[in-house]
Amino acid sequence: MLGVFDALGQTFTDSRYNGCAFARATSEAPENSAVRKVAEDYRAWLRDLFAGLLTAAGYADPDTLARQLLLLYDGAAQSASLDHDPSAATTARAAASVLLDTAPLTTATPTA
């Protein structure tokens, strides 16, 4: 799961990085526009990706944890863009690590 933040960090150090394309595209798009629909679909895909990785890793509440990690992901993207801070991914990764280390895992139910 932390590899997602490593990949994000590689994106931030690219001289062509200009912020999240979806955030930029939707900033002034009308509510019911095709632009917003594409962005919403992307966000759902990303949350599902996170939740799937967390489920596979055995976390007890992957949906909540996915939403928390997505907030870190989004915040890092905004910080990298608005603050010109490519280290934002490293900071978000450290916070994600704390979340993952403290999140409860599922317990195996013994079979009879």
Coordinates of C-alpha atoms in Angstrom, one line a residue:
M1 CA 0.0 0.0 0.0
L2 CA 2.8 2.4 0.8
G3 CA 4.1 1.9 -2.8
V4 CA 1.3 4.1 -4.0
F5 CA 2.9 7.0 -2.2
D6 CA 6.3 6.1 -3.6
A7 CA 4.9 6.2 -7.1
L8 CA 3.2 9.5 -6.3
G9 CA 6.6 10.9 -5.2
Q10 CA 8.1 10.0 -8.5
T11 CA 5.3 11.9 -10.2
F12 CA 5.9 15.0 -8.1
T13 CA 9.6 15.2 -9.0
D14 CA 8.7 15.3 -12.7
S15 CA 9.3 18.8 -14.0
R16 CA 6.1 18.6 -16.0
Y17 CA 3.9 17.9 -12.9
N18 CA 1.3 20.6 -12.7
G19 CA -1.1 19.2 -10.1
C20 CA -3.9 16.7 -10.2
A21 CA -5.5 16.8 -13.7
F22 CA -8.8 15.8 -12.2
A23 CA -8.8 18.6 -9.6
R24 CA -7.8 21.1 -12.2
A25 CA -10.4 20.0 -14.7
T26 CA -13.2 20.0 -12.2
S27 CA -12.4 23.3 -10.4
E28 CA -14.7 25.3 -12.7
A29 CA -16.7 22.5 -14.4
P30 CA -20.5 22.6 -14.0
E31 CA -22.0 20.1 -11.5
N32 CA -23.5 17.7 -14.1
S33 CA -20.8 17.9 -16.7
A34 CA -19.0 15.0 -18.4
V35 CA -15.7 16.3 -16.8
R36 CA -17.1 15.8 -13.3
K37 CA -18.5 12.4 -14.3
V38 CA -15.0 11.2 -15.5
A39 CA -13.4 12.6 -12.3
E40 CA -16.0 10.9 -10.1
D41 CA -15.4 7.6 -11.9
Y42 CA -11.6 8.0 -11.4
R43 CA -12.1 8.7 -7.7
A44 CA -14.3 5.7 -7.3
W45 CA -11.7 3.5 -9.1
L46 CA -8.9 4.9 -6.9
R47 CA -10.9 4.3 -3.6
D48 CA -11.7 0.7 -4.9
L49 CA -8.1 0.1 -5.7
F50 CA -7.0 1.2 -2.2
A51 CA -9.8 -0.8 -0.6
G52 CA -8.9 -3.9 -2.6
L53 CA -5.2 -3.6 -1.6
L54 CA -6.2 -3.2 2.0
T55 CA -8.6 -6.2 1.9
A56 CA -5.9 -8.3 0.4
A57 CA -3.5 -7.2 3.2
G58 CA -6.1 -8.3 5.8
Y59 CA -7.3 -5.0 7.3
A60 CA -10.5 -5.2 9.2
D61 CA -12.1 -2.0 7.8
P62 CA -10.6 -1.5 4.4
D63 CA -13.3 1.0 3.2
T64 CA -12.7 3.5 6.0
L65 CA -8.9 3.0 5.8
A66 CA -9.1 3.6 2.0
R67 CA -10.9 6.9 2.5
Q68 CA -8.3 8.0 5.1
L69 CA -5.4 7.1 2.8
L70 CA -7.1 8.8 -0.1
L71 CA -7.2 12.0 1.9
L72 CA -3.5 11.7 2.4
Y73 CA -3.0 11.0 -1.3
D74 CA -5.1 14.1 -2.3
G75 CA -3.4 16.3 0.3
A76 CA 0.0 15.3 -1.0
A77 CA -1.0 16.1 -4.6
Q78 CA -2.3 19.5 -3.6
S79 CA 0.7 20.3 -1.5
A80 CA 3.1 19.2 -4.2
S81 CA 1.3 21.5 -6.7
L82 CA 0.4 24.6 -4.6
D83 CA 3.4 24.6 -2.3
H84 CA 5.9 23.3 -4.9
D85 CA 6.8 20.6 -2.4
P86 CA 7.8 17.3 -4.1
S87 CA 8.5 15.9 -0.6
A88 CA 4.8 15.9 0.1
A89 CA 4.6 12.3 -1.0
T90 CA 7.2 11.3 1.6
T91 CA 5.3 13.2 4.3
A92 CA 2.0 11.5 3.3
R93 CA 3.7 8.1 3.1
A94 CA 4.9 8.5 6.7
A95 CA 1.4 9.4 7.9
A96 CA 0.0 6.5 5.9
S97 CA 2.5 4.2 7.6
V98 CA 1.2 5.2 11.0
L99 CA -2.4 4.6 9.9
L100 CA -1.5 1.2 8.6
D101 CA 0.5 0.2 11.6
T102 CA -2.4 1.1 14.0
A103 CA -5.3 -0.1 11.9
P104 CA -6.9 -3.4 13.1
L105 CA -6.4 -6.5 11.1
T106 CA -9.1 -9.2 10.5
T107 CA -8.9 -12.1 12.8
A108 CA -9.0 -15.6 11.3
T109 CA -12.1 -17.5 12.4
P110 CA -11.2 -21.1 13.3
T111 CA -13.1 -23.7 11.3
A112 CA -14.7 -26.6 13.1

